[in-house]
Coordinates of C-alpha atoms in Angstrom, one line a residue:
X17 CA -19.4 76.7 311.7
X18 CA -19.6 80.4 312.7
X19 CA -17.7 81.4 316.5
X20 CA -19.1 80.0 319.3
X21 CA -17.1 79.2 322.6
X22 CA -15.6 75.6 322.7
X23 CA -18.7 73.6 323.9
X24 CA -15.8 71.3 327.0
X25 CA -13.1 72.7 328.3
X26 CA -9.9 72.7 326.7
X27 CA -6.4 73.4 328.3
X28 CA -3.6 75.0 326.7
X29 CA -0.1 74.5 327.2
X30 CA 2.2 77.2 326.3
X31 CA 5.5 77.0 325.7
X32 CA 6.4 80.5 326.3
X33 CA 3.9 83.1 327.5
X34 CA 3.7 86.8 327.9
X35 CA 1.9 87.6 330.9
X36 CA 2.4 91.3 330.5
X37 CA 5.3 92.2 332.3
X38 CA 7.8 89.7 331.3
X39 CA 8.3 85.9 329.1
X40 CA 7.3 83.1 331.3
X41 CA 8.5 79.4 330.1
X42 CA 5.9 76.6 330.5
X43 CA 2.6 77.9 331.3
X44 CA -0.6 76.3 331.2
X45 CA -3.9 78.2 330.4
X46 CA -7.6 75.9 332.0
X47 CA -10.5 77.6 329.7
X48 CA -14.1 76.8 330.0
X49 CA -17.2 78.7 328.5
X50 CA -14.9 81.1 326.7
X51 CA -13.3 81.9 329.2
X52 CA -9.8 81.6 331.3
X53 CA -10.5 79.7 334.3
X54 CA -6.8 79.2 335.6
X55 CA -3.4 80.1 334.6
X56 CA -0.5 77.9 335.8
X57 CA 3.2 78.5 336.1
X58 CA 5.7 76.4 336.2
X59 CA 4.8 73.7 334.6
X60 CA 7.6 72.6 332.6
X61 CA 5.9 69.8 330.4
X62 CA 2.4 70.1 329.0
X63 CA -0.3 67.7 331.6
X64 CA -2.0 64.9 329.9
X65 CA -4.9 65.8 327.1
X66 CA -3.9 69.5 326.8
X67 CA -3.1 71.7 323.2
X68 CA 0.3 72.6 323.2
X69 CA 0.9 76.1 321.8
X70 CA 4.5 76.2 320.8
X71 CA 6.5 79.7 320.4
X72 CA 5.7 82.7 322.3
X73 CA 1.6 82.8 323.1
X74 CA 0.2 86.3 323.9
X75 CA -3.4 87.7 324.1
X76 CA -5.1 88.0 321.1
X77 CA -4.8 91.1 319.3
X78 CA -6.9 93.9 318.7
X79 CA -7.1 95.7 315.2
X80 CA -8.7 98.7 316.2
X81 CA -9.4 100.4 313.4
X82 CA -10.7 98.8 310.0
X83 CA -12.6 99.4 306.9
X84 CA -13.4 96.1 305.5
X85 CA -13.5 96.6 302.0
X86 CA -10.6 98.5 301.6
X87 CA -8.7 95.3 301.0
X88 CA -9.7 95.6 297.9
X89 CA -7.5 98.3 296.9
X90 CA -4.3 96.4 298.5
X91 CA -1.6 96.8 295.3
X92 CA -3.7 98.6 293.1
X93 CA -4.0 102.5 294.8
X94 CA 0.1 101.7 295.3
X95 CA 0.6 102.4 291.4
X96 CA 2.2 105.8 290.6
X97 CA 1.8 109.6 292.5
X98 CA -1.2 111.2 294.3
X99 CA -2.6 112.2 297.5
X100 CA -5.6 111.0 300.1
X101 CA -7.7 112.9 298.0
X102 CA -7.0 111.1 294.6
X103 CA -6.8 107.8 296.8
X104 CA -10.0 108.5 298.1
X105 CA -11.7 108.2 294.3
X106 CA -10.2 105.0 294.3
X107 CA -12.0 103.9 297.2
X108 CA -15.3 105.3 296.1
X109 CA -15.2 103.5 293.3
X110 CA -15.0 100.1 295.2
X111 CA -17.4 101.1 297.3
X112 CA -20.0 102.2 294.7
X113 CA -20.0 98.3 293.6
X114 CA -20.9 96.6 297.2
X115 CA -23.6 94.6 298.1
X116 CA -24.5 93.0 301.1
X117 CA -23.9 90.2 299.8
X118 CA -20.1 91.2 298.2
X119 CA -19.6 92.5 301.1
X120 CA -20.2 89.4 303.1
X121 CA -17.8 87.7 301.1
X122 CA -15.4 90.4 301.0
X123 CA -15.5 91.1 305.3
X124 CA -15.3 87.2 305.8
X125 CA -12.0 86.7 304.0
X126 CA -10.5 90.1 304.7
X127 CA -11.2 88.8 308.7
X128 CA -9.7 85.6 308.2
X129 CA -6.7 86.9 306.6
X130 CA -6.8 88.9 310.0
X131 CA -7.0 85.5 312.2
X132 CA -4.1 84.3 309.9
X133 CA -2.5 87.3 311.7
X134 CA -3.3 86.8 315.4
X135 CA -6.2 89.0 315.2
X136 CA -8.9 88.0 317.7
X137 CA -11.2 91.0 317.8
X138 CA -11.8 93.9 314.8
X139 CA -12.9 97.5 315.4
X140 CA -14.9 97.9 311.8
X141 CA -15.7 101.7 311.2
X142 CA -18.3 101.0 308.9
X143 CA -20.4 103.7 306.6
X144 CA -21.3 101.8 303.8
X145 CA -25.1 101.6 304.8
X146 CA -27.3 101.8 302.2
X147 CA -27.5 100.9 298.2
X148 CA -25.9 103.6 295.9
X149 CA -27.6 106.7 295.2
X150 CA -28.9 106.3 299.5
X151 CA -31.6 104.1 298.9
X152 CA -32.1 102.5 302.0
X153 CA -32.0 98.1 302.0
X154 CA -35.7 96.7 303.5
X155 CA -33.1 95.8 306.6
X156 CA -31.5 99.2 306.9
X157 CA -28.8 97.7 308.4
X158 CA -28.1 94.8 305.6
X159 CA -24.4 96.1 305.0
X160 CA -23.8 96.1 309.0
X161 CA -25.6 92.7 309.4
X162 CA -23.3 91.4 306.9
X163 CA -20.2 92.0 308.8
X164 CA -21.3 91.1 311.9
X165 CA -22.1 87.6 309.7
X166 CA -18.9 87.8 308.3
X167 CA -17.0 88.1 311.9
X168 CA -18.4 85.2 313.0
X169 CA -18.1 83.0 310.0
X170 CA -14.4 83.9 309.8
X171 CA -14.1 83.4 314.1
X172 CA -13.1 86.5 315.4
X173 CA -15.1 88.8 317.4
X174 CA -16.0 92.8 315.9
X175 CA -17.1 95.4 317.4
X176 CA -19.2 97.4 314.3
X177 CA -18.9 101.0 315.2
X178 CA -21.4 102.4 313.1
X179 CA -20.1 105.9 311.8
X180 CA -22.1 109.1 311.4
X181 CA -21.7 110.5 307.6
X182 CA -24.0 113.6 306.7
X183 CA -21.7 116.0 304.7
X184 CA -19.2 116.1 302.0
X185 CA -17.3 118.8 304.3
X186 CA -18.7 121.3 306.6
X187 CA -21.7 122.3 305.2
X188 CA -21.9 121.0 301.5
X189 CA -23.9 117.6 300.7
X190 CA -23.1 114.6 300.1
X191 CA -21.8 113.8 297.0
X192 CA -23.1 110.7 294.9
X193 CA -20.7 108.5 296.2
X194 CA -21.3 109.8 299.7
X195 CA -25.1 108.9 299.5
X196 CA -24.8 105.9 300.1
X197 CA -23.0 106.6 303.6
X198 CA -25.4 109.2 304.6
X199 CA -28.8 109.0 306.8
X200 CA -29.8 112.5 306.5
X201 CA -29.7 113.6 310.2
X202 CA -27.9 112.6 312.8
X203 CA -31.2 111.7 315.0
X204 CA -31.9 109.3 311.4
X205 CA -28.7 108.0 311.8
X206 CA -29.5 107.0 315.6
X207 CA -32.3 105.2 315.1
X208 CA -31.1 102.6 312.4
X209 CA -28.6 102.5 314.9
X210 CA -30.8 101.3 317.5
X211 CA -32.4 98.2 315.1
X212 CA -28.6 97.0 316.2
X213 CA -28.5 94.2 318.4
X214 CA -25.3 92.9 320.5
X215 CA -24.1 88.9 320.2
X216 CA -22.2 87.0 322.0
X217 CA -19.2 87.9 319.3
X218 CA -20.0 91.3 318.0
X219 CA -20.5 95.1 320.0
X220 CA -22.1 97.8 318.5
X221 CA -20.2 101.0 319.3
X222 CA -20.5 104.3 317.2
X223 CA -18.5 106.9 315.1
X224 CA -18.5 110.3 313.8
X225 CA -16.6 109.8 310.3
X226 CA -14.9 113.6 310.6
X227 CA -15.8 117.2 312.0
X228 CA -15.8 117.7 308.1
X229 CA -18.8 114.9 307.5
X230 CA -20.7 115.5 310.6
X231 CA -22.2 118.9 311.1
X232 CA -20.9 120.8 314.0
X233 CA -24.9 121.3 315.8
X234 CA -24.9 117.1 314.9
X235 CA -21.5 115.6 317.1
X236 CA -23.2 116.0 320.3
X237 CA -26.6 113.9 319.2
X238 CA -24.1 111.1 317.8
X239 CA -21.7 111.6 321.4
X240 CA -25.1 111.4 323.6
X241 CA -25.9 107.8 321.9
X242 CA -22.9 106.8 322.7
X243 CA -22.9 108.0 326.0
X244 CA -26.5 106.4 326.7
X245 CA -25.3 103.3 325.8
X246 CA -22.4 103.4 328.1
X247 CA -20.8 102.1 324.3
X248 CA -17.4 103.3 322.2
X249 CA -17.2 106.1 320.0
X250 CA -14.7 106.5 317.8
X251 CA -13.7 109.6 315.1
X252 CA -11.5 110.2 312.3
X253 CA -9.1 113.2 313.4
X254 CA -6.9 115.2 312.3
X255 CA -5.6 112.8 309.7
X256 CA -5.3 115.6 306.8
X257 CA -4.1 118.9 307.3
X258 CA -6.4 120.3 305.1
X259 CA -9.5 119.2 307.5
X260 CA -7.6 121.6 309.7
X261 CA -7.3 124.5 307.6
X262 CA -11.3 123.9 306.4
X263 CA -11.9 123.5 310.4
X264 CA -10.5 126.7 311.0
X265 CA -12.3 128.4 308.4
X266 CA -15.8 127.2 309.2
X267 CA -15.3 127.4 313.0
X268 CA -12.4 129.2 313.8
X269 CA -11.0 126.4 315.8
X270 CA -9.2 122.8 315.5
X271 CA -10.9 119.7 314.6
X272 CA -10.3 118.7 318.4
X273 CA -11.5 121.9 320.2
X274 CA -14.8 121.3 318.0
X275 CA -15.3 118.0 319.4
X276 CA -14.3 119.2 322.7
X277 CA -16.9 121.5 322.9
X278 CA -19.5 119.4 321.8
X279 CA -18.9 116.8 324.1
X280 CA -17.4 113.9 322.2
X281 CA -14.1 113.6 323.9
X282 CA -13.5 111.1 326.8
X283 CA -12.4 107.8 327.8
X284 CA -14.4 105.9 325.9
X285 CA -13.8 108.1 322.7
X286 CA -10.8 106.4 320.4
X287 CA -9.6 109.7 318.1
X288 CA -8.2 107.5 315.2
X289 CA -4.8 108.9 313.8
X290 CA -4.4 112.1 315.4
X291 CA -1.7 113.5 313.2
X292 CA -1.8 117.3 312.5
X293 CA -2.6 118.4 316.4
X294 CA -1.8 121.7 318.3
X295 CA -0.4 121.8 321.9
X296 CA -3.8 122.3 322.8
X297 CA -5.3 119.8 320.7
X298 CA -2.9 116.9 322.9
X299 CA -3.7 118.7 326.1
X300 CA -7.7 118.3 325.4
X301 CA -7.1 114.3 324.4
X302 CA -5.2 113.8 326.9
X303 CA -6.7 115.1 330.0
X304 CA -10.0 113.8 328.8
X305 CA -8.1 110.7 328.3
X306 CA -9.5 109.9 325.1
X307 CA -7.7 107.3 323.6
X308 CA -6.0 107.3 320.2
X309 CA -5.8 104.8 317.8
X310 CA -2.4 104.9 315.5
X311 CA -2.3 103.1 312.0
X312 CA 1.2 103.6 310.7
X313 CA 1.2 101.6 307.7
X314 CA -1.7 103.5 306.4
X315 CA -0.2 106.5 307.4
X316 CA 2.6 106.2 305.7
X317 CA 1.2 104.4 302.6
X318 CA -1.1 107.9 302.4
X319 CA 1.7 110.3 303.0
X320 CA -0.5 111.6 306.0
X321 CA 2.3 112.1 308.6
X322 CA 3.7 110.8 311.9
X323 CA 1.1 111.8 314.7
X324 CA 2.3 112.7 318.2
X325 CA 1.9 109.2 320.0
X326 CA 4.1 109.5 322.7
X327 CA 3.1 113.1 323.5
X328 CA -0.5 111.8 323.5
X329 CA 0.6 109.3 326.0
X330 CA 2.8 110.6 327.8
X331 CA 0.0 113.5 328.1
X332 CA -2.8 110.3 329.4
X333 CA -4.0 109.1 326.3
X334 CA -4.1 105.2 325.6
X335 CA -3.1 104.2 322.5
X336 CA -4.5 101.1 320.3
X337 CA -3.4 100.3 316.7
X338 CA -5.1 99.4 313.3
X339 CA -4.7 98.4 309.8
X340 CA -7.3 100.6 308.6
X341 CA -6.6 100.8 304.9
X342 CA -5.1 97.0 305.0
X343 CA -2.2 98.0 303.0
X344 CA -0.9 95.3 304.9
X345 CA -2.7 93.5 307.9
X346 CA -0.3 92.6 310.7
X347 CA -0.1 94.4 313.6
X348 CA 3.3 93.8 315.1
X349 CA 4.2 95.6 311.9
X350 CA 1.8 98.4 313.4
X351 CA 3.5 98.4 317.0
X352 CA 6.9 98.4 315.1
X353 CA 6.4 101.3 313.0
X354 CA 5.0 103.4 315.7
X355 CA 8.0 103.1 317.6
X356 CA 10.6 103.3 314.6
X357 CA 8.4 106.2 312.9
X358 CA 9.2 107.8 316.1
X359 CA 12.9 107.1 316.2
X360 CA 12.9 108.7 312.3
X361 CA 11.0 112.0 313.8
X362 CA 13.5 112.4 316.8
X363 CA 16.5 110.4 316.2
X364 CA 16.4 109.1 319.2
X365 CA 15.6 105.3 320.1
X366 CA 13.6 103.7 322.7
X367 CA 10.2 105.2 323.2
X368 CA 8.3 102.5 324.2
X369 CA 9.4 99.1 325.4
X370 CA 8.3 95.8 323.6
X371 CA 5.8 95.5 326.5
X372 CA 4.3 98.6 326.2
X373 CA 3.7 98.3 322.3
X374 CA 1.9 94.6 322.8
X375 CA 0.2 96.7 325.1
X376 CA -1.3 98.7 323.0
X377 CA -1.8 95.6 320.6
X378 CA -3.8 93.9 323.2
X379 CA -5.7 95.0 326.2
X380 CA -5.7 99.0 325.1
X381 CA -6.7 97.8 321.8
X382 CA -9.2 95.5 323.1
X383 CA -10.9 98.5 325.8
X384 CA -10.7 101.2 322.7
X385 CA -13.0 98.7 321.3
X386 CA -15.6 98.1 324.6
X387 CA -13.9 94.4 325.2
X388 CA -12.8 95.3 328.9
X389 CA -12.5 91.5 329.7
X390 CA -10.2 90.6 326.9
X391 CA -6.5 91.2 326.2
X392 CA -4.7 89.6 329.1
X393 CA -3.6 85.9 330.0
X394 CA -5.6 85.9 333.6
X395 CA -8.4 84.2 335.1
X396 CA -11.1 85.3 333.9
X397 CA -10.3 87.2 330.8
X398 CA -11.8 86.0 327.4
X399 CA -9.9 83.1 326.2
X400 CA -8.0 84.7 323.0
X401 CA -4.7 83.9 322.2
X402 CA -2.2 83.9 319.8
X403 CA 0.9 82.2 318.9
X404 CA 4.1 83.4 317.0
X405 CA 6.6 81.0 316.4
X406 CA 10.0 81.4 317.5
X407 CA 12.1 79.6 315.1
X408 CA 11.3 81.1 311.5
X409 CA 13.7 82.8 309.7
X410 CA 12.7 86.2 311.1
X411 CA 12.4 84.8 314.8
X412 CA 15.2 81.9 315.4
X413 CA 18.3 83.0 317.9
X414 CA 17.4 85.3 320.4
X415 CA 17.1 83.9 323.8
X416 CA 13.2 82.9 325.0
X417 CA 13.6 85.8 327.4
X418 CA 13.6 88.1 324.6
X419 CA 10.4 86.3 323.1
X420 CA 8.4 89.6 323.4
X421 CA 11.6 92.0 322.0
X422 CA 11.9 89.4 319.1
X423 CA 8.0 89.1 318.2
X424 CA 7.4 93.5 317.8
X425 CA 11.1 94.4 316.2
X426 CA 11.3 90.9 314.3
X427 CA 8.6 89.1 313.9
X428 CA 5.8 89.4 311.4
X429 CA 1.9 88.1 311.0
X430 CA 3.2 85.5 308.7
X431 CA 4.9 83.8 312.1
X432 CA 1.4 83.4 313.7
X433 CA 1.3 79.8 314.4
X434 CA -2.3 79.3 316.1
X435 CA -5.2 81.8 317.2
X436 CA -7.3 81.1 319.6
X437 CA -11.0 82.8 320.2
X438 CA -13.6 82.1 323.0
X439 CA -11.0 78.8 323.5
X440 CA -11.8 77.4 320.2
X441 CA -8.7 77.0 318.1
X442 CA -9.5 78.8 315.0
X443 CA -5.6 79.0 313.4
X444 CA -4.1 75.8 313.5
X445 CA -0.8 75.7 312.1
X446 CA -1.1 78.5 310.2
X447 CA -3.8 77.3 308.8
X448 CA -7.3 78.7 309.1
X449 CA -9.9 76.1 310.5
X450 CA -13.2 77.6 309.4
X451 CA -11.6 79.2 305.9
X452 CA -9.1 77.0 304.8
X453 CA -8.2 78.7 301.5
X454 CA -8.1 82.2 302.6
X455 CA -6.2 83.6 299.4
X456 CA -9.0 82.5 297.1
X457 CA -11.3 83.7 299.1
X458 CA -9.7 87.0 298.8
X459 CA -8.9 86.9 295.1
X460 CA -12.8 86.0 294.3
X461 CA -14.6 88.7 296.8
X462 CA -11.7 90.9 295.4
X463 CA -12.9 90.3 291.6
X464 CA -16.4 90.2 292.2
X465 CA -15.7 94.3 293.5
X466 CA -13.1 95.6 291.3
X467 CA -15.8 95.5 288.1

């Protein structure tokens, strides 16, 4: 059965809570309609007929940046040297082989393995719109249907930013793996946007893939959709230093200048990894406030770099985190690394507190991706939560006060205990009520793509 709110209303008794600031012991959580209806302290023993939630329950988390199918290249684009660019044929070539309805299959169990992990709502940057060569599906939007689908038959809730791809880099064509991605104009592109239609789990925001794949004289038709639709918009940015140099070359200017002047920064913009920036390049994101999403264990897997984050925040951009790639998917790995990347860049500790890196996990995550009403343990916030236990190997001895500390610098997605979305448990356990055997789903959507 696909996500729908639980049809009574269920309470929740957790037996430790974050509630943002600080670990509170015994609290109980009323939800109703998908919602949070009450939040009680205090309550040292869970009332009669509720769910106890045992460990440290936080909001659900927020993957803000994904590309579904690149699960498929988990352990295989590890083997031996190379670069994004020789990493990118890799990824082309899974992607040549996608269907809608492989990549139903795929999307479903890549976003249950993401419940398994405490994920309650995805961010899916998705390009992959028509059949190879650019044909376009009788729906246009089969591929983004499909992961809508696959969201909701997996529980979680997505927001499908459908991404702008024109160019193979600032003025060439699309290559023939890049077909596929491409609508021709930007003003194609935004009306098979349009056919989109919001659920009750899934958003519809937008994205331009890169300066390098959307024509300069194109960002600001993709920004003003986005803008009209009061909806997010999300870019790749920055993650290469050669989209720099090719920037400069074409318009004399950084990547973030460009988009600065065509009018695609702001608060509801997400600028996802940041990496190579000037001064001026943080001083435009941040004073537009334009958030920025990190993914560190991509990052790293790539080679990219360690972006600015706390220069970006501290300069007023919020900051939301992502698996992207899926090298692995577990993002208190994400908050962990963007604080110890950090430490490695300055040698220095202590950037950003546990608090402020669930944070960014949660309710920054969760606005980068248009879900304003979801990432905190009030009344009436979306009823997401998550559960890490607090007496596995990785997590047993620290005092409960410490829950929070002991869940980003210890803790990892294979301690989620229970997820919860809309109130409806969908992680029991650790174990997946709607996919029960998520690691053959993975292996068989896997093999039916790698050829």
């Amino acid at each position: 059965m696909p996500l729908t709110p639980q049809a009574t209303p269920t309470t929740y008794w957790l037996e430790h809570a974050w509630l943002g600031t600080h670990v509170e012991p015994g609290v109980t959580v009323d939800t109703a309609d998908g919602r949070i209806t009450a939040v009680r302290t205090g309550t040292d023993t869970p009332p009669p007929g509720a769910t106890t939630l045992r460990g440290l329950t936080l909001p659900g988390l927020a993957n803000a940046h994904s590309h579904a199918f690149h699960r498929a290249l988990r352990g295989v684009v590890q083997v031996g040297t190379g670069t994004f660019w020789t990493w990118r044929e890799v990824m082309y070539s899974v992607a040549d082989r996608l269907t809608p309805d492989t990549y139903y299959a795929l999307a479903r169990a890549a976003y249950a393995e993401m419940a398994l992990a405490g994920i309650t709502c995805v961010g899916e940057f998705h390009y992959l719109h028509h059949a190879p060569g650019g044909t376009r599906y009788d729906d246009p939007n089969a591929m983004g249907e499909a992961l809508i689908t696959a969201a909701a038959d997996a529980g979680i809730r997505i927001t499908l930013l459908d991404t702008a791809y024109l160019s193979a880099g600032f003025g060439a064509p699309p290559d023939h793996h890049q077909r596929r991605f491409c609508d021709g104009t930007a003003e194609r592109w935004a009306e098979r946007a349009d056919a989109l239609r919001e659920r009750a789990h899934a958003r519809i925001g937008a994205a331009i893939h890169s300066v390098r794949a959307v024509p300069a004289g194109q960002l600001g038709t993709v920004a003003d959709w986005a803008r009209r639709r009061q909806a997010p918009l999300h870019v790749h940015l920055s993650e290469q230093t050669a989209e720099n140099d090719a920037c400069r070359a074409a318009h004399g200017c950084t990547p973030t200048r460009l988009l600065a002047d065509h009018g695609a920064l702001g608060s509801r913009t997400t600028a996802v990894h940041a990496t190579h920036l000037t001064t001026e390049d943080i001083e435009l994101l941040g004073d537009s406030h334009t958030g920025v999403c990190m993914c560190p264990t991509t990052e790293r897997d790539l080679a990219d770099g360690i972006g600015p984050a706390a220069r970006l925040q501290g300069r007023g951009s919020p900051l939301s985190l992502g698996s992207d790639s899926h090298a692995v998917i577990d993002l208190l790995e994400e908050a962990r690394a963007m604080e110890l990347d950090e430490r490695l860049r300055t040698r220095t500790r202590g950037h950003w507190t546990a608090a402020a890196l669930l944070r960014a996990a949660t309710a920054d995550g969760h606005a980068a991706l248009g879900w304003d009403d979801a990432g905190a343990l009030e009344t009436g916030a979306l009823a997401d939560l998550t559960t890490i236990a607090l007496d596995s190997v990785r997590t047993a001895g620290p005092p409960p006060r410490l829950a929070a500390e002991t869940a980003v610098f210890a803790a990892s997605a294979a301690d989620v205990r229970h997820t919860v979305v809309g109130g409806r448990q969908i992680v029991r356990d650790g174990v997946h009520t709607l996919v029960p055997d998520v690691p053959t789903a993975l292996a068989e959507s896997i093999a039916a793509v790698r050829g």
